[in-house]
Short mmCIF file of N, CA and C in Angstrom, two decimals:
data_model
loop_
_atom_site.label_atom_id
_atom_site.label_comp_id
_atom_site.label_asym_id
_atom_site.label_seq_id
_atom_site.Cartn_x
_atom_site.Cartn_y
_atom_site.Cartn_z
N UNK A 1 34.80 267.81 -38.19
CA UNK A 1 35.15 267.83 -39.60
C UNK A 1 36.00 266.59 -39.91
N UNK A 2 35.77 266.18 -40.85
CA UNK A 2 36.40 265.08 -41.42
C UNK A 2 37.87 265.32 -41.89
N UNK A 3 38.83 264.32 -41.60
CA UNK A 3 40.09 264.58 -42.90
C UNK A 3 40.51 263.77 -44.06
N UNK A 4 39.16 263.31 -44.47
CA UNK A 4 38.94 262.72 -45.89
C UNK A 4 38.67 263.70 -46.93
N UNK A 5 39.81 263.80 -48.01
CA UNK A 5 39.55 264.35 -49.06
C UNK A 5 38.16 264.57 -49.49
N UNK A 6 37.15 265.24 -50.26
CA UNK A 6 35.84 265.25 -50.51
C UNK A 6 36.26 266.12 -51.95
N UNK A 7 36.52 265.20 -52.99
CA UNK A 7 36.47 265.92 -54.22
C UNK A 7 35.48 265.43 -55.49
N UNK A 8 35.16 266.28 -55.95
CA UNK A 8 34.51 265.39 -56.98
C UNK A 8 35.17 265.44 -58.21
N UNK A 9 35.42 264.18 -59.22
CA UNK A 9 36.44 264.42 -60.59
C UNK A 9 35.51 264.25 -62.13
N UNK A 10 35.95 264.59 -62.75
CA UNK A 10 34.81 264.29 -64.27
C UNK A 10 35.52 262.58 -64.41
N UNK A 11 34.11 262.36 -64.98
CA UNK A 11 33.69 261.12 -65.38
C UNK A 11 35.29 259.89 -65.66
N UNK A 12 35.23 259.42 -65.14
CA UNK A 12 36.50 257.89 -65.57
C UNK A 12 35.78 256.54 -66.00
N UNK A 13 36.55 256.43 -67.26
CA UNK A 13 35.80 255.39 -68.06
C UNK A 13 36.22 253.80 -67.56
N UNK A 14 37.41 254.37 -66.26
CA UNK A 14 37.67 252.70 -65.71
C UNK A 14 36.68 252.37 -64.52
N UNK A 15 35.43 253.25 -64.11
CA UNK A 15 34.74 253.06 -63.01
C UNK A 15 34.07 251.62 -63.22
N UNK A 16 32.99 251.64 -64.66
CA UNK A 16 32.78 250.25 -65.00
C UNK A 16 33.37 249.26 -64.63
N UNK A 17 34.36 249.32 -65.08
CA UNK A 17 35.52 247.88 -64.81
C UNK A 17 35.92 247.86 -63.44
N UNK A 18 36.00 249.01 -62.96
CA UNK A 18 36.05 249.00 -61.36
C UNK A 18 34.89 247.79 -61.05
N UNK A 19 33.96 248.35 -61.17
CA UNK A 19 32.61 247.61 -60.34
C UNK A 19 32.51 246.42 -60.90
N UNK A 20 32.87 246.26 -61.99
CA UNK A 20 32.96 245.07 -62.79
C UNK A 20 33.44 243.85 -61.78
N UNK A 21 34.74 244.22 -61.80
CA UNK A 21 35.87 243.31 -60.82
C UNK A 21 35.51 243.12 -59.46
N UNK A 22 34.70 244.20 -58.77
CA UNK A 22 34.19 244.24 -57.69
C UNK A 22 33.22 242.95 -57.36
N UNK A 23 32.01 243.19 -58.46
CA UNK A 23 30.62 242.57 -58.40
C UNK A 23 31.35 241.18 -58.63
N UNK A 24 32.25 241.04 -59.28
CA UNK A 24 32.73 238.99 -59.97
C UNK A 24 33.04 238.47 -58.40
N UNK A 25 33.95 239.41 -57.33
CA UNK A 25 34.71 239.36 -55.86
C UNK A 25 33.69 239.18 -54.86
N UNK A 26 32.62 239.86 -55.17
CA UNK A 26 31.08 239.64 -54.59
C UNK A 26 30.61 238.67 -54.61
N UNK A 27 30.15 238.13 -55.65
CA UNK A 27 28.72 237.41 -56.13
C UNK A 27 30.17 235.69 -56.00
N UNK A 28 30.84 235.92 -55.91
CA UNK A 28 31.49 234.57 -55.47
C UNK A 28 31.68 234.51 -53.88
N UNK A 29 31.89 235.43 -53.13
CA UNK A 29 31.65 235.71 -51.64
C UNK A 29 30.52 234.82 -51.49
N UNK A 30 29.54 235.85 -51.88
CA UNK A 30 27.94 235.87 -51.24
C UNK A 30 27.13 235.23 -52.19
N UNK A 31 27.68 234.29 -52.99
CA UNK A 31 27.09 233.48 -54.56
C UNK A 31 25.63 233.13 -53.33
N UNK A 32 25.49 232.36 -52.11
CA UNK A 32 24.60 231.69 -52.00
C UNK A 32 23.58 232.72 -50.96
N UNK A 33 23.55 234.25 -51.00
CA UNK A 33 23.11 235.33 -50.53
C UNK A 33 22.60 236.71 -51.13
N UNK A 34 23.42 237.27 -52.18
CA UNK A 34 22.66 238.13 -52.92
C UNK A 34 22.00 237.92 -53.97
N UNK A 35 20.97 238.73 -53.98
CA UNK A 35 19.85 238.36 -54.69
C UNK A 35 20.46 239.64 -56.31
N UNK A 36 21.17 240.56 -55.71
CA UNK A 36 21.32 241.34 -57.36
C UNK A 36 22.13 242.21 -56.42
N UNK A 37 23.10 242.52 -57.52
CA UNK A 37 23.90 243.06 -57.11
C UNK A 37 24.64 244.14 -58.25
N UNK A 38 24.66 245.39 -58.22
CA UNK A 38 24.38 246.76 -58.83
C UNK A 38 25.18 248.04 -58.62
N UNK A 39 25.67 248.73 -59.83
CA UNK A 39 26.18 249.49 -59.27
C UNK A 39 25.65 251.00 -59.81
N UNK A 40 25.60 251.80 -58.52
CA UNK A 40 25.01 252.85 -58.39
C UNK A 40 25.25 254.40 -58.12
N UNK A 41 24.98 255.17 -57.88
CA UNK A 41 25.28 256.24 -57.38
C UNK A 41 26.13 256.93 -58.63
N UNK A 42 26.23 258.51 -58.47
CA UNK A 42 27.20 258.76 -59.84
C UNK A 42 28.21 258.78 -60.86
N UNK A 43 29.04 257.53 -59.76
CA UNK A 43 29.86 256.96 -60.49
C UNK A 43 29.54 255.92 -61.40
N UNK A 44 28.04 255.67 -61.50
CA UNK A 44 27.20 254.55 -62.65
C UNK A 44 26.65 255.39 -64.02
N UNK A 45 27.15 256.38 -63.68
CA UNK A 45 26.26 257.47 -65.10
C UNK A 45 27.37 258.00 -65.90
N UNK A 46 27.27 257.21 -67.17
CA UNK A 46 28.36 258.01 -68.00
C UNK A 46 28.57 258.91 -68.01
N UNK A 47 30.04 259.67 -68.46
CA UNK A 47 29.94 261.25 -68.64
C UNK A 47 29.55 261.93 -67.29
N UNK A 48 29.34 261.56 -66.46
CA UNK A 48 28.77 262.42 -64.72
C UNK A 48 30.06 262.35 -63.84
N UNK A 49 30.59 264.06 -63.64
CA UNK A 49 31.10 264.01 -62.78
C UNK A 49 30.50 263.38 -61.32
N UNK A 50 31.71 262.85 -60.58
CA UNK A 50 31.31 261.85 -59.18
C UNK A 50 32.65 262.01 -58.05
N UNK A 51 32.11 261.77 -56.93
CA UNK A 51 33.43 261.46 -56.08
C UNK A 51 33.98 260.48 -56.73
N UNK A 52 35.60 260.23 -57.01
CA UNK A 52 36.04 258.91 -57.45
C UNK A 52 35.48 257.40 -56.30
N UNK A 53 34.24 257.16 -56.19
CA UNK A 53 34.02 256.30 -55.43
C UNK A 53 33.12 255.30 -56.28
N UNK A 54 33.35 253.74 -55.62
CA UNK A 54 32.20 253.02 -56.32
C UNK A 54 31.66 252.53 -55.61
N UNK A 55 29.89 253.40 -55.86
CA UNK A 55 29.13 252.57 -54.71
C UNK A 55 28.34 251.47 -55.03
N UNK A 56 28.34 250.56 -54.83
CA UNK A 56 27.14 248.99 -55.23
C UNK A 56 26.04 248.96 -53.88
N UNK A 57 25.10 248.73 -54.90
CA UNK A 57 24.04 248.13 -53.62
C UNK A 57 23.70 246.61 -54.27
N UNK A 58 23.70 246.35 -52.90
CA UNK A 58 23.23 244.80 -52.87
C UNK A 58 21.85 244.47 -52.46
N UNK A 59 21.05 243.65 -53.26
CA UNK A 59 19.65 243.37 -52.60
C UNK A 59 20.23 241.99 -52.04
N UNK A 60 19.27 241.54 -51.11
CA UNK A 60 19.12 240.79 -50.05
C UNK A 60 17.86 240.21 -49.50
N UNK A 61 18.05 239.07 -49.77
CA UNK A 61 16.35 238.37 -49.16
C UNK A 61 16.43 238.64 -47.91
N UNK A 62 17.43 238.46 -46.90
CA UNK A 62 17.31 239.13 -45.22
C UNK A 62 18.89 239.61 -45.11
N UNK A 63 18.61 240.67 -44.90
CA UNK A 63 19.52 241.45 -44.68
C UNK A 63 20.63 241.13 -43.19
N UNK A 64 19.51 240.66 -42.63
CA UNK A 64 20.81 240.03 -41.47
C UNK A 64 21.59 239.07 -41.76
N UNK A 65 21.12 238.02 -43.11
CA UNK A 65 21.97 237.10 -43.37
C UNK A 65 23.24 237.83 -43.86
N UNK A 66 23.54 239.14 -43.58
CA UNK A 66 24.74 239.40 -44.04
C UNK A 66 25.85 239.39 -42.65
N UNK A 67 25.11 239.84 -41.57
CA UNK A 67 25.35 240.02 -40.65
C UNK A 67 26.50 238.68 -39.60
N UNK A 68 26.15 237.36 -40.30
CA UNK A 68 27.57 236.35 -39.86
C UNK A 68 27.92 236.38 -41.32
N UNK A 69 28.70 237.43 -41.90
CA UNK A 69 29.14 237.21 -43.37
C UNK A 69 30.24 238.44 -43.19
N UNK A 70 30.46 238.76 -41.85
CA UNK A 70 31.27 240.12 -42.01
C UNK A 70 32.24 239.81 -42.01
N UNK A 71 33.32 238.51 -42.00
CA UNK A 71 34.43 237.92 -42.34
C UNK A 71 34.90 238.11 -43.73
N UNK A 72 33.53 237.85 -44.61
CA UNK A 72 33.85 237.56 -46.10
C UNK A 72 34.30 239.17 -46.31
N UNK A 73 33.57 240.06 -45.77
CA UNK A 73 33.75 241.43 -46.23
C UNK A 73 35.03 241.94 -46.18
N UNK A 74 35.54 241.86 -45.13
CA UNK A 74 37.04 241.97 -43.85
C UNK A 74 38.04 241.37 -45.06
N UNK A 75 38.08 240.20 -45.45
CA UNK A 75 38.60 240.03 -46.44
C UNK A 75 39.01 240.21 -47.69
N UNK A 76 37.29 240.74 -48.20
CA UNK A 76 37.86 241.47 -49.22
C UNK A 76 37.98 243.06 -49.00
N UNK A 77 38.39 243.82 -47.94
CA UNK A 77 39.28 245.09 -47.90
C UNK A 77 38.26 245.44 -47.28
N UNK A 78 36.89 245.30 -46.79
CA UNK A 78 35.98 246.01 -46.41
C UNK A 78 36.21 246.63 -44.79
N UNK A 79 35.22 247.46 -44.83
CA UNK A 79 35.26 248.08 -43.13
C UNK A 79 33.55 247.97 -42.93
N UNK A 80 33.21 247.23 -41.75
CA UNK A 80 31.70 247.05 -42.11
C UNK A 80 31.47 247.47 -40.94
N UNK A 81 30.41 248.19 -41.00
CA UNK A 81 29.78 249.66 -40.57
C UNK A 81 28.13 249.75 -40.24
N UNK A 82 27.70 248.09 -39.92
CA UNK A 82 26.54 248.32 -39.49
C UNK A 82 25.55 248.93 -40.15
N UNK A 83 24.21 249.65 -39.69
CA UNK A 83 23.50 250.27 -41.05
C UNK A 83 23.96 251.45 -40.60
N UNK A 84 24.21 252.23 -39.69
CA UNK A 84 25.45 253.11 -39.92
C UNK A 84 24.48 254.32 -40.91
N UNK A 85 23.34 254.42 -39.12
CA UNK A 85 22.48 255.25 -39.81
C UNK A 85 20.93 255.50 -40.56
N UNK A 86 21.29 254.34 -41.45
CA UNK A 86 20.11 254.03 -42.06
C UNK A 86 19.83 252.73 -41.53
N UNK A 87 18.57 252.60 -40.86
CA UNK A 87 17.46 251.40 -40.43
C UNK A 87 17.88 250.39 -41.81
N UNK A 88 17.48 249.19 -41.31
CA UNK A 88 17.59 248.64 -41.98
C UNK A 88 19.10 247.87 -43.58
N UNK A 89 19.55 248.83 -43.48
CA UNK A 89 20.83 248.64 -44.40
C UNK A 89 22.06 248.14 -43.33
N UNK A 90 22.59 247.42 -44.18
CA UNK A 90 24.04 247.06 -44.22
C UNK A 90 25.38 247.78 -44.77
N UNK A 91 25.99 248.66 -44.83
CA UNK A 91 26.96 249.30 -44.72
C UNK A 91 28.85 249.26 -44.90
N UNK A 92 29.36 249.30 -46.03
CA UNK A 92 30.51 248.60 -45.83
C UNK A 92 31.33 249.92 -46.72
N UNK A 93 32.67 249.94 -46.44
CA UNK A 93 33.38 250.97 -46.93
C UNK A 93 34.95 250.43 -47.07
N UNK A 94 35.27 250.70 -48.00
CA UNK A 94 36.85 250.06 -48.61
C UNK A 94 37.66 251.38 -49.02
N UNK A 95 38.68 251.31 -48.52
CA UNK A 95 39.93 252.38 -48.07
C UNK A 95 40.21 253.60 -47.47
N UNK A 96 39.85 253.37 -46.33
CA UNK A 96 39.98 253.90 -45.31
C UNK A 96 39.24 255.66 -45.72
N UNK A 97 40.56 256.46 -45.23
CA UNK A 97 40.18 257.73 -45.83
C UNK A 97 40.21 258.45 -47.03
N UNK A 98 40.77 257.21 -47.92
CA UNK A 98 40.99 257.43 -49.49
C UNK A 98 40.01 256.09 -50.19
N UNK A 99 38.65 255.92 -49.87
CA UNK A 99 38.06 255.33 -50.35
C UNK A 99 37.43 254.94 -51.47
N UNK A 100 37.55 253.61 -51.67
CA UNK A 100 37.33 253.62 -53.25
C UNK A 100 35.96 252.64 -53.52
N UNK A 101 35.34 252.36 -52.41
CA UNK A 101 33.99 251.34 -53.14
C UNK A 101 33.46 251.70 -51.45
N UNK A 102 32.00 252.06 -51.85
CA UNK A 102 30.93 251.57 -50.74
C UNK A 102 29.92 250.19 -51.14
N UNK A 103 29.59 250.24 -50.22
CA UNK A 103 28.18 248.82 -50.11
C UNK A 103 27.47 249.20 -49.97
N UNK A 104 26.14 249.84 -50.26
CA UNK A 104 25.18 249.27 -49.77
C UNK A 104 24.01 248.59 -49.76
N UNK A 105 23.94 247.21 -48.84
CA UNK A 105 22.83 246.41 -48.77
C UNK A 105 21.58 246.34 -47.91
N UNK A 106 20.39 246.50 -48.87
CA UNK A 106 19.23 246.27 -48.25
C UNK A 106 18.11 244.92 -48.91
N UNK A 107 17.33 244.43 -48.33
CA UNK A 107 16.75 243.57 -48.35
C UNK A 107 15.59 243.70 -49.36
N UNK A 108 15.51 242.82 -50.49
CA UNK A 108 14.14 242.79 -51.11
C UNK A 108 13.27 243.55 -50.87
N UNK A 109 12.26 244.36 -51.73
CA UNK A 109 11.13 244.87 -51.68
C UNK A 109 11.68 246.20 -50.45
N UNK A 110 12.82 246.29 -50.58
CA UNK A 110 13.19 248.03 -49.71
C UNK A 110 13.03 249.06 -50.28
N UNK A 111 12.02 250.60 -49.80
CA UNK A 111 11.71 251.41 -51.25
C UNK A 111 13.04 251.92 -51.33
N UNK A 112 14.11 251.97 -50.52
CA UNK A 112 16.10 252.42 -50.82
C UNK A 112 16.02 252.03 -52.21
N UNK A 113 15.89 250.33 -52.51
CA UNK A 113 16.14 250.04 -53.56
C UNK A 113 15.51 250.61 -55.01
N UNK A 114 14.31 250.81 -54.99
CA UNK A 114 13.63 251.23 -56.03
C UNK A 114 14.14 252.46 -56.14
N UNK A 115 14.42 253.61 -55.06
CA UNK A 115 15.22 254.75 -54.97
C UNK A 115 16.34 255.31 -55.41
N UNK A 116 16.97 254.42 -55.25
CA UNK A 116 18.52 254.20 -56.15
C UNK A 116 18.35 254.14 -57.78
N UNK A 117 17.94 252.83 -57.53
CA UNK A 117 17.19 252.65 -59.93
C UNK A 117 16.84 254.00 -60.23
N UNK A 118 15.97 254.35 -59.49
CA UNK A 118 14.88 255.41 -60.36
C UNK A 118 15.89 256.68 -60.47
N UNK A 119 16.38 256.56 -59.75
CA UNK A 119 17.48 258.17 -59.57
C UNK A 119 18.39 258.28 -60.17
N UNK A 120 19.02 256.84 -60.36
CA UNK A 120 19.83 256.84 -61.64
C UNK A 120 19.38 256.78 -62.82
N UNK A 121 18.42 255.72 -62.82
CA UNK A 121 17.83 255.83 -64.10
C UNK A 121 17.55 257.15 -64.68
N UNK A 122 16.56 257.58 -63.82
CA UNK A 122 16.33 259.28 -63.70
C UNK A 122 17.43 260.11 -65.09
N UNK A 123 18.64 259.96 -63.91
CA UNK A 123 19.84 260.56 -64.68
C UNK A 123 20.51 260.46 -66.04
N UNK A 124 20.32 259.02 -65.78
CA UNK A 124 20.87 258.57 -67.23
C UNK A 124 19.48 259.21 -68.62
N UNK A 125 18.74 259.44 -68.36
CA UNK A 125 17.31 259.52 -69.05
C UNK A 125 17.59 261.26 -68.91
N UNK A 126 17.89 261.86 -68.04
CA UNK A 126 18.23 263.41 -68.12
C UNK A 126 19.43 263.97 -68.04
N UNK A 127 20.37 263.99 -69.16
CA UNK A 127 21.16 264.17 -69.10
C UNK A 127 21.50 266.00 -68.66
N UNK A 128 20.57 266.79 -69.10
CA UNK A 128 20.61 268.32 -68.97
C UNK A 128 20.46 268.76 -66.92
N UNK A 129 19.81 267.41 -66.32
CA UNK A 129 19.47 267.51 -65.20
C UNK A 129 21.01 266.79 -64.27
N UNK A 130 21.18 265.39 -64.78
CA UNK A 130 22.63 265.10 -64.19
C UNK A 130 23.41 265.97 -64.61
N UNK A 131 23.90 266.67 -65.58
CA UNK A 131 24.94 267.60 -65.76
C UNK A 131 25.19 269.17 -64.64
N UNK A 132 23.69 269.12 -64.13
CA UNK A 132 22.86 270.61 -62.91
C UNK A 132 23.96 270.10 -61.97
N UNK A 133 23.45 268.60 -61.24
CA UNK A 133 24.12 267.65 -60.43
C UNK A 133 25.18 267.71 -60.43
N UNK A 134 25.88 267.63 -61.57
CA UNK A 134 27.37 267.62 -61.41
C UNK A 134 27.86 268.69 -60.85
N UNK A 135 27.25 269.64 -61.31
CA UNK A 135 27.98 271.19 -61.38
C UNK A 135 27.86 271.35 -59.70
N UNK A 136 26.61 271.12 -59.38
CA UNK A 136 26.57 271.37 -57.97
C UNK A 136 27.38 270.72 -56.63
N UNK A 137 27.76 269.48 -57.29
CA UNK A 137 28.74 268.54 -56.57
C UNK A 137 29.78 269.11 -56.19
N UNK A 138 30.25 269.72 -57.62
CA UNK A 138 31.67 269.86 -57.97
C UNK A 138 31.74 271.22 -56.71
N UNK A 139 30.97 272.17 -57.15
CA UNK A 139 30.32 273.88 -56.20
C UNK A 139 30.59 273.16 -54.76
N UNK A 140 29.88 272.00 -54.33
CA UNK A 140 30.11 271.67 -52.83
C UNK A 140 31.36 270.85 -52.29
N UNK A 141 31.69 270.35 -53.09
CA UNK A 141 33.27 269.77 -53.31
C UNK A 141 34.32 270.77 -53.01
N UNK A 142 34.34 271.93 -53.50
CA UNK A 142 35.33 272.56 -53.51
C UNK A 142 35.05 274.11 -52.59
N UNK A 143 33.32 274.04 -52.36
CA UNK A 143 33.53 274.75 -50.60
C UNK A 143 32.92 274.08 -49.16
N UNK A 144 33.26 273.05 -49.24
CA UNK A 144 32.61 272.52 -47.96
C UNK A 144 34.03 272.53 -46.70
N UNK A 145 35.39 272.14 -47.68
CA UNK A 145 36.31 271.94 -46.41
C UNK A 145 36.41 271.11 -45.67
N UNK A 146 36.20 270.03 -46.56
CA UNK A 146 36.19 268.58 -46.25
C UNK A 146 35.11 267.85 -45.08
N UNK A 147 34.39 268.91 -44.88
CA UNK A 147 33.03 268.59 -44.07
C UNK A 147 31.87 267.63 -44.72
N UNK A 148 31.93 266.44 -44.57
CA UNK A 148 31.10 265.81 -44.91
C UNK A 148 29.65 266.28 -44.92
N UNK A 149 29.12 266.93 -43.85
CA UNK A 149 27.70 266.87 -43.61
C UNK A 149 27.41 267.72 -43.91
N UNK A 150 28.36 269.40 -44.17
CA UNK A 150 28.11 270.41 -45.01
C UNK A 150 28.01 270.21 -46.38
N UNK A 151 29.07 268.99 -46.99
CA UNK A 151 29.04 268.45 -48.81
C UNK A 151 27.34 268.03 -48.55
N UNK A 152 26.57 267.12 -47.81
CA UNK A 152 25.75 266.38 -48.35
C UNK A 152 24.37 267.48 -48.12
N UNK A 153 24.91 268.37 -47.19
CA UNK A 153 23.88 269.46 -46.97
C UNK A 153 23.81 270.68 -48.20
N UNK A 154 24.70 270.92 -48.85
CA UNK A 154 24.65 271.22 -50.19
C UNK A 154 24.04 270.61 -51.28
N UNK A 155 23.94 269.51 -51.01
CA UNK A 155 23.33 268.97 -52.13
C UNK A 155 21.54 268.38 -51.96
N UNK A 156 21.59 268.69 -50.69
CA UNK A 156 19.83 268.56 -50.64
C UNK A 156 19.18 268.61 -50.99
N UNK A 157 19.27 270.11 -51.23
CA UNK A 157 17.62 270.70 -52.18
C UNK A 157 17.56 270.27 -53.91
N UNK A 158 18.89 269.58 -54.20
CA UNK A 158 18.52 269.10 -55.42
C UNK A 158 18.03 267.85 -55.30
N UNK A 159 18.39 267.12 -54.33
CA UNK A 159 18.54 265.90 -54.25
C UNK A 159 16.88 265.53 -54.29
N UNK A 160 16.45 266.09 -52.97
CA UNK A 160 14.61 265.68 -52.33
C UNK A 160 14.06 266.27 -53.97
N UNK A 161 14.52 267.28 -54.52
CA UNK A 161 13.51 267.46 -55.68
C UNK A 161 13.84 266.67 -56.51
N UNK A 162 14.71 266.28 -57.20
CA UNK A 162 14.69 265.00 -58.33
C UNK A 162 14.56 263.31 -57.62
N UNK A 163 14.71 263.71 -56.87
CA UNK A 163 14.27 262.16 -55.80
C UNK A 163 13.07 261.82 -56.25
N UNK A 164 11.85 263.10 -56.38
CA UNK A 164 10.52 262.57 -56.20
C UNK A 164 10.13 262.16 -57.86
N UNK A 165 10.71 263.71 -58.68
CA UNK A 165 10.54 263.38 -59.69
C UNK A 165 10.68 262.14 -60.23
N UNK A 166 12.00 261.41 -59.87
CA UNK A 166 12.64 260.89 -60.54
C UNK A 166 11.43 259.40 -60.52
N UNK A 167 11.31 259.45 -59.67
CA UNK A 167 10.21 258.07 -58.41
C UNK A 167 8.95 258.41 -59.83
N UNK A 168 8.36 259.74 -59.82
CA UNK A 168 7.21 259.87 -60.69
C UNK A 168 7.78 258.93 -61.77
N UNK A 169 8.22 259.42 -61.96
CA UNK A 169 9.15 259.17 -64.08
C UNK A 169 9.37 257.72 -63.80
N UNK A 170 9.79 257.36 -62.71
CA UNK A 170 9.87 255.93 -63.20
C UNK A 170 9.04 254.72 -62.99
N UNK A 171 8.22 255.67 -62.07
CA UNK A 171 6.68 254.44 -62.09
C UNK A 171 5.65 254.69 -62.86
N UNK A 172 5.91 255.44 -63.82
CA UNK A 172 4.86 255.99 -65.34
C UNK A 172 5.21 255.04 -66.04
#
């Protein structure tokens, strides 16, 4: 079991500007490496309760070119974490057990990437469906007991079903 807080909070209108400040700290890092750089996950959907976290994904023409770049990360507060799981991705996490921004980067033409858009997009486009999401977050937030893999195992069966949908809806 983890002893990282796992809460989820209603919506904060400084997340934007969070990622804002983030992506300017980025794209001057890695100006001559990322190809787009985005921010995602439910802290990108207005009004959606989220862990207070901000996650960005980064596309990447080769993803290993990030790989002699883990200085730049280290610097700016990062903890870099390999793909850390997922094939292919790059992995980075900022403040320790009170974390406040993830990374993650995958390489051009990765279906992760199209995965991410569509799911948010998804959300932002269903608001009656992100609001389900929230509720259920919040439900696993507050009985998991700081168990990470029990929070993300709660949220499965919503997840694989609007995953696909979401993929339909956005390649129509």
């Amino acid at each position: 079991m983890s002893s990282r807080k796992i809460e989820v909070v209603d919506y904060d209108t400084d997340w934007p500007h969070s990622f804002e400040s983030e992506k300017l700290a980025l794209e001057k890092a890695l100006y001559d490496t990322a190809v787009k750089i985005e921010h995602i996950a439910s802290s990108s959907i207005p009004n959606l309760a989220a862990k207070p976290i901000i996650d960005i994904l980064i596309e990447i023409d080769k993803v290993e070119r990030l790989d002699v770049k883990a200085d730049i990360f280290c610097n700016l507060g990062y903890e870099v974490k390999g793909e850390n799981g997922i094939p292919g991705r790059r992995y980075y996490q900022k403040g320790g057990n009170n974390r406040t921004h993830h990374i993650h980067a995958f390489q051009s033409g990765s279906f992760v990437l199209l995965r991410h858009s569509a799911f948010k997009e998804y959300q932002q486009a269903h608001p009656l469906i992100a609001r389900e999401y929230a509720s259920i977050k919040k439900q696993a937030a507050l009985s998991c007991n700081k168990d990470t893999e029990r929070y993300i195992s709660m949220k499965n069966d919503f997840i694989v079903k609007h995953e696909k949908l979401a993929l339909d809806w956005y390649g129509s």
